[in-house]
Short mmCIF file of N, CA and C in Angstrom, two decimals:
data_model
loop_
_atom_site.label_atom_id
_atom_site.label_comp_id
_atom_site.label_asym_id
_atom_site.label_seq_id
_atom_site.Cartn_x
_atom_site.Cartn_y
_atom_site.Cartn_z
N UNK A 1 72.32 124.63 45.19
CA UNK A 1 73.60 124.05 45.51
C UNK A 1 74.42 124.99 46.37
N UNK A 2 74.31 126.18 46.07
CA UNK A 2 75.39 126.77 47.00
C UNK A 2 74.41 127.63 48.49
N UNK A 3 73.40 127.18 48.35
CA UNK A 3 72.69 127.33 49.50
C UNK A 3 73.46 125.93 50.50
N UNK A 4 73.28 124.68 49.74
CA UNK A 4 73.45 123.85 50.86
C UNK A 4 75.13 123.78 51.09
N UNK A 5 75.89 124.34 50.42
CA UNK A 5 77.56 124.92 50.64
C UNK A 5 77.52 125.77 51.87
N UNK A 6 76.89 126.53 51.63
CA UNK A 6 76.77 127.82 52.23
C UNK A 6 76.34 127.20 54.06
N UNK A 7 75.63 126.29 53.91
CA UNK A 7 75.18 125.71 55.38
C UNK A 7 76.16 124.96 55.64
N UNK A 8 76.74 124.06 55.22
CA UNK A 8 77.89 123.24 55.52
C UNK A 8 79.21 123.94 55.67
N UNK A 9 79.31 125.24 55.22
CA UNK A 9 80.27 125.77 55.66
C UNK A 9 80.14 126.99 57.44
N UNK A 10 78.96 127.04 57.17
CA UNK A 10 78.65 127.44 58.35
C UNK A 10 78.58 126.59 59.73
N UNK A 11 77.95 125.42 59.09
CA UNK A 11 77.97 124.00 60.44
C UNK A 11 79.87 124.06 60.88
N UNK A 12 80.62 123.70 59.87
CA UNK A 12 81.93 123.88 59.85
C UNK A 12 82.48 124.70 60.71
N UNK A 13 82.10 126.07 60.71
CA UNK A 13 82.51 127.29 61.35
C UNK A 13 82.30 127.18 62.59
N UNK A 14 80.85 126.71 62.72
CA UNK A 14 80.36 126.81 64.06
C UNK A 14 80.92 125.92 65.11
N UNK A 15 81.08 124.79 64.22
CA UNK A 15 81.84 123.43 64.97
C UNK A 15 83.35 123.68 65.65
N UNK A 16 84.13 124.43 64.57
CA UNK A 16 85.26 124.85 64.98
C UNK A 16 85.54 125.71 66.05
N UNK A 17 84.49 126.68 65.92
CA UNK A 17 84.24 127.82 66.86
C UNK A 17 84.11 127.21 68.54
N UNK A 18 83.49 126.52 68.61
CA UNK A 18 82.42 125.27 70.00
C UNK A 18 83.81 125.16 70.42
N UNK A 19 84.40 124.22 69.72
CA UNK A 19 85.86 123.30 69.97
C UNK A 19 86.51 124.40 70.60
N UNK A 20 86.64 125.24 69.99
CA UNK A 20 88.07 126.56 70.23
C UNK A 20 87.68 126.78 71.47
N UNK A 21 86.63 127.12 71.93
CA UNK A 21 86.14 127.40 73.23
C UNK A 21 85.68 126.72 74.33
N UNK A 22 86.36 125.71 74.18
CA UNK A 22 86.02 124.61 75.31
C UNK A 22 87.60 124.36 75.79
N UNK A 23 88.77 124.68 74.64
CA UNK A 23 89.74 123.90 74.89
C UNK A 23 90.04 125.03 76.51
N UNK A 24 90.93 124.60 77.49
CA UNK A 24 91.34 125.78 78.14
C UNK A 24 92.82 126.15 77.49
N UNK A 25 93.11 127.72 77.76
CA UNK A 25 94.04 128.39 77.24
C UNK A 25 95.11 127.92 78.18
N UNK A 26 96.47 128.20 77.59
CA UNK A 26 97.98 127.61 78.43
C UNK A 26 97.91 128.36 79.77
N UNK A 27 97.11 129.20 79.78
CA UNK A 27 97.47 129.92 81.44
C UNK A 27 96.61 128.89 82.33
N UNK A 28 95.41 128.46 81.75
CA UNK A 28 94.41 127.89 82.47
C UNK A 28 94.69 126.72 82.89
N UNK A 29 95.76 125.79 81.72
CA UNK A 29 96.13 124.71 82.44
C UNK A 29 97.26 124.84 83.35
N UNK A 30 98.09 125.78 83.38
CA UNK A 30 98.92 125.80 84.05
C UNK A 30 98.27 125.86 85.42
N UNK A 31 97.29 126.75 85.44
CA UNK A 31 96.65 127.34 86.60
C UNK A 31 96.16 125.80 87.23
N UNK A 32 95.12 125.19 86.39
CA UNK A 32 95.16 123.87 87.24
C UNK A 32 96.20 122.82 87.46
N UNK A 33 97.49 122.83 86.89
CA UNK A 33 98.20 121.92 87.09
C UNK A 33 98.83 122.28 88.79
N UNK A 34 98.70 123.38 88.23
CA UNK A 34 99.36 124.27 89.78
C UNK A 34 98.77 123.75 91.47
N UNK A 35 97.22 123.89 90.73
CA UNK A 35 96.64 123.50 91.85
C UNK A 35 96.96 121.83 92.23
N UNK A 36 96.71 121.31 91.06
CA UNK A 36 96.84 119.74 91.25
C UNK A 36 98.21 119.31 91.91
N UNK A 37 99.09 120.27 91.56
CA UNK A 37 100.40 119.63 92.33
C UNK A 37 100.43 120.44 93.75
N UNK A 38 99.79 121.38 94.09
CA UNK A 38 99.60 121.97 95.07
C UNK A 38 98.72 120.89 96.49
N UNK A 39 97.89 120.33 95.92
CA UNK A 39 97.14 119.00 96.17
C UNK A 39 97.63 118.04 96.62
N UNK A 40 98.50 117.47 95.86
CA UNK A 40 99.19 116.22 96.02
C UNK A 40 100.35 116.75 96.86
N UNK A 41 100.98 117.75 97.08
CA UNK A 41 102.06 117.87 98.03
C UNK A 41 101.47 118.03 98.99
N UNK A 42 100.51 118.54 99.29
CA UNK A 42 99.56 118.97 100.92
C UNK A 42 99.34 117.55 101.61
N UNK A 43 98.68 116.60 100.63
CA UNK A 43 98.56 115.09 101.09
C UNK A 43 99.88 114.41 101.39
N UNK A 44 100.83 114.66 100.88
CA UNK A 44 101.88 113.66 100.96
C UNK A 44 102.83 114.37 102.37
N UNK A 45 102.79 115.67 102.45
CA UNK A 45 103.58 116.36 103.42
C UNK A 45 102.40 115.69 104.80
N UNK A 46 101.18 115.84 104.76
CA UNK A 46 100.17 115.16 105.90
C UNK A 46 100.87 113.60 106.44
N UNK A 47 101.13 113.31 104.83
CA UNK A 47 101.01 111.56 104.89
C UNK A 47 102.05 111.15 105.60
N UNK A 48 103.23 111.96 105.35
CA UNK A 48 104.88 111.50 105.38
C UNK A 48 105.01 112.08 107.35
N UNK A 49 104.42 113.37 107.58
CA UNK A 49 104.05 113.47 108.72
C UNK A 49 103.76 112.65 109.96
N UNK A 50 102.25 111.67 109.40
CA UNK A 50 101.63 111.10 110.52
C UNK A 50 102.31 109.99 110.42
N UNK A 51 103.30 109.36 109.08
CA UNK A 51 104.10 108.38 109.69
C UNK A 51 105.27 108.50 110.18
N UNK A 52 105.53 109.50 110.00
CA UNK A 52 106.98 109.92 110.75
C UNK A 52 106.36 110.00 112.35
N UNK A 53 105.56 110.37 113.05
CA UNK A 53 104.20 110.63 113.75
C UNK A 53 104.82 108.95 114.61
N UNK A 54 103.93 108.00 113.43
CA UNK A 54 103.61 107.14 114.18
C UNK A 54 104.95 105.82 114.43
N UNK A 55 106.25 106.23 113.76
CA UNK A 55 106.80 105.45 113.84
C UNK A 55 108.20 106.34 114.99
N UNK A 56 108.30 107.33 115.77
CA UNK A 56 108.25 107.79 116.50
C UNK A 56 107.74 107.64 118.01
N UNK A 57 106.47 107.15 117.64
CA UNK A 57 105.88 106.78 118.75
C UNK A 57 105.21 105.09 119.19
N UNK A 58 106.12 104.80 118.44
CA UNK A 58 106.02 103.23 117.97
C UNK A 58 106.93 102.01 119.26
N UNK A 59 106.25 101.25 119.62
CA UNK A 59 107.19 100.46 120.51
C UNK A 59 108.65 100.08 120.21
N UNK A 60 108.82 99.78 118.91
CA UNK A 60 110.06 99.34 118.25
C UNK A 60 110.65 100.65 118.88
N UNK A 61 110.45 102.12 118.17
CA UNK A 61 111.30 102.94 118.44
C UNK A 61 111.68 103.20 119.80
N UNK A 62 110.71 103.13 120.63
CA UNK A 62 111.23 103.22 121.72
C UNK A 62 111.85 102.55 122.78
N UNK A 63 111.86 100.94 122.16
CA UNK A 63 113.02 100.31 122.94
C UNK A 63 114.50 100.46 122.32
N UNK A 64 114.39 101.28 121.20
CA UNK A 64 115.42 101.32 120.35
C UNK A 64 116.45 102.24 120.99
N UNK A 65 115.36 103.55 121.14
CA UNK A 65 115.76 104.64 121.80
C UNK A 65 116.98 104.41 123.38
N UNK A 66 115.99 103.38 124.17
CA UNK A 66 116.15 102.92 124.96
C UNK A 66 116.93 102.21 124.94
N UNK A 67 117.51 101.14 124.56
CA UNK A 67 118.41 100.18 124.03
C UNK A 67 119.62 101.12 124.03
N UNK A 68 120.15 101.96 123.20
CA UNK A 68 120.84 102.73 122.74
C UNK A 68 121.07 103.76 123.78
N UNK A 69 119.98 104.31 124.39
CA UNK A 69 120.38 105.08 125.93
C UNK A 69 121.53 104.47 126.70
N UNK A 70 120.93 103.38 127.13
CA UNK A 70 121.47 102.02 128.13
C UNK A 70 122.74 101.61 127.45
N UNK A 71 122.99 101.59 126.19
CA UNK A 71 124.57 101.09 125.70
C UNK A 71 125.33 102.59 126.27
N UNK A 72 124.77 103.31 125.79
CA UNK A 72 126.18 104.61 125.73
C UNK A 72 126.09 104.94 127.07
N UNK A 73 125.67 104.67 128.40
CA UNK A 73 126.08 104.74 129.81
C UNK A 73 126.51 103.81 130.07
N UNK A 74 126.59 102.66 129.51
CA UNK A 74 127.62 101.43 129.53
C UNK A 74 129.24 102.10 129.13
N UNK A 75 128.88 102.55 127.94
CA UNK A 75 130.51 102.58 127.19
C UNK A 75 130.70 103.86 128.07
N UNK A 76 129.82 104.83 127.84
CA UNK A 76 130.41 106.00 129.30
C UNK A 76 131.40 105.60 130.58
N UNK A 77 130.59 104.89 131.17
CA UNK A 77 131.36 104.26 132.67
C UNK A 77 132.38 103.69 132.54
N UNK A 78 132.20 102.55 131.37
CA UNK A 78 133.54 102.10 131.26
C UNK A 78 134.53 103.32 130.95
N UNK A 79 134.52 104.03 129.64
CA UNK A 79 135.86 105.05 129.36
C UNK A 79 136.07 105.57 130.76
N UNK A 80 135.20 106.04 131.62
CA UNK A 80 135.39 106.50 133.10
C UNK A 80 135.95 105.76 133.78
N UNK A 81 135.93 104.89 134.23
CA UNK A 81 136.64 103.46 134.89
C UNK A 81 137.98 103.38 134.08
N UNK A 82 138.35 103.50 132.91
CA UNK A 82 139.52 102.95 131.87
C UNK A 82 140.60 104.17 132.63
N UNK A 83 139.74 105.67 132.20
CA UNK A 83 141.11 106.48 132.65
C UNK A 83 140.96 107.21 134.18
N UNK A 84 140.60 106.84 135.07
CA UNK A 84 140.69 106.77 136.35
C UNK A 84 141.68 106.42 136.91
#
């Protein structure tokens, strides 16, 4: 009887032991969380980029641009013309 104690407390030990050493320690997750958010900002600074990128170089924007050129040499000339 206390042979088969004696094994079941050892399976026990050993089991606990396995577990303990698989978990990662608080530095380790930090260490990967670090990376993981390190990750996701690299993608999103890319992402936010190529659409800033492409809406920049976008037809809308540039009749917008344009549009808006063409008004304020309108209202220019006129204030020029007004106090003349």
């Amino acid at each position: 009887m206390k042979l088969y104690l004696a094994a079941a407390v050892l399976m026990l030990v050993l089991a606990v032991h396995t577990e303990a050493q698989d978990e990662s320690t608080l530095e380790q997750r930090f260490a990967t969380f670090q990376t993981q958010v390190k990750a996701i900002a690299e993608d999103l600074t890319e992402k936010t980029k190529t659409t800033f990128q492409q809406l920049d170089q976008s037809e809308f924007a540039t009749k917008t641009k344009s549009w808006f050129s063409e008004q304020f040499e309108k209202v220019k000339q006129k204030v020029s013309e007004t106090f003349q």
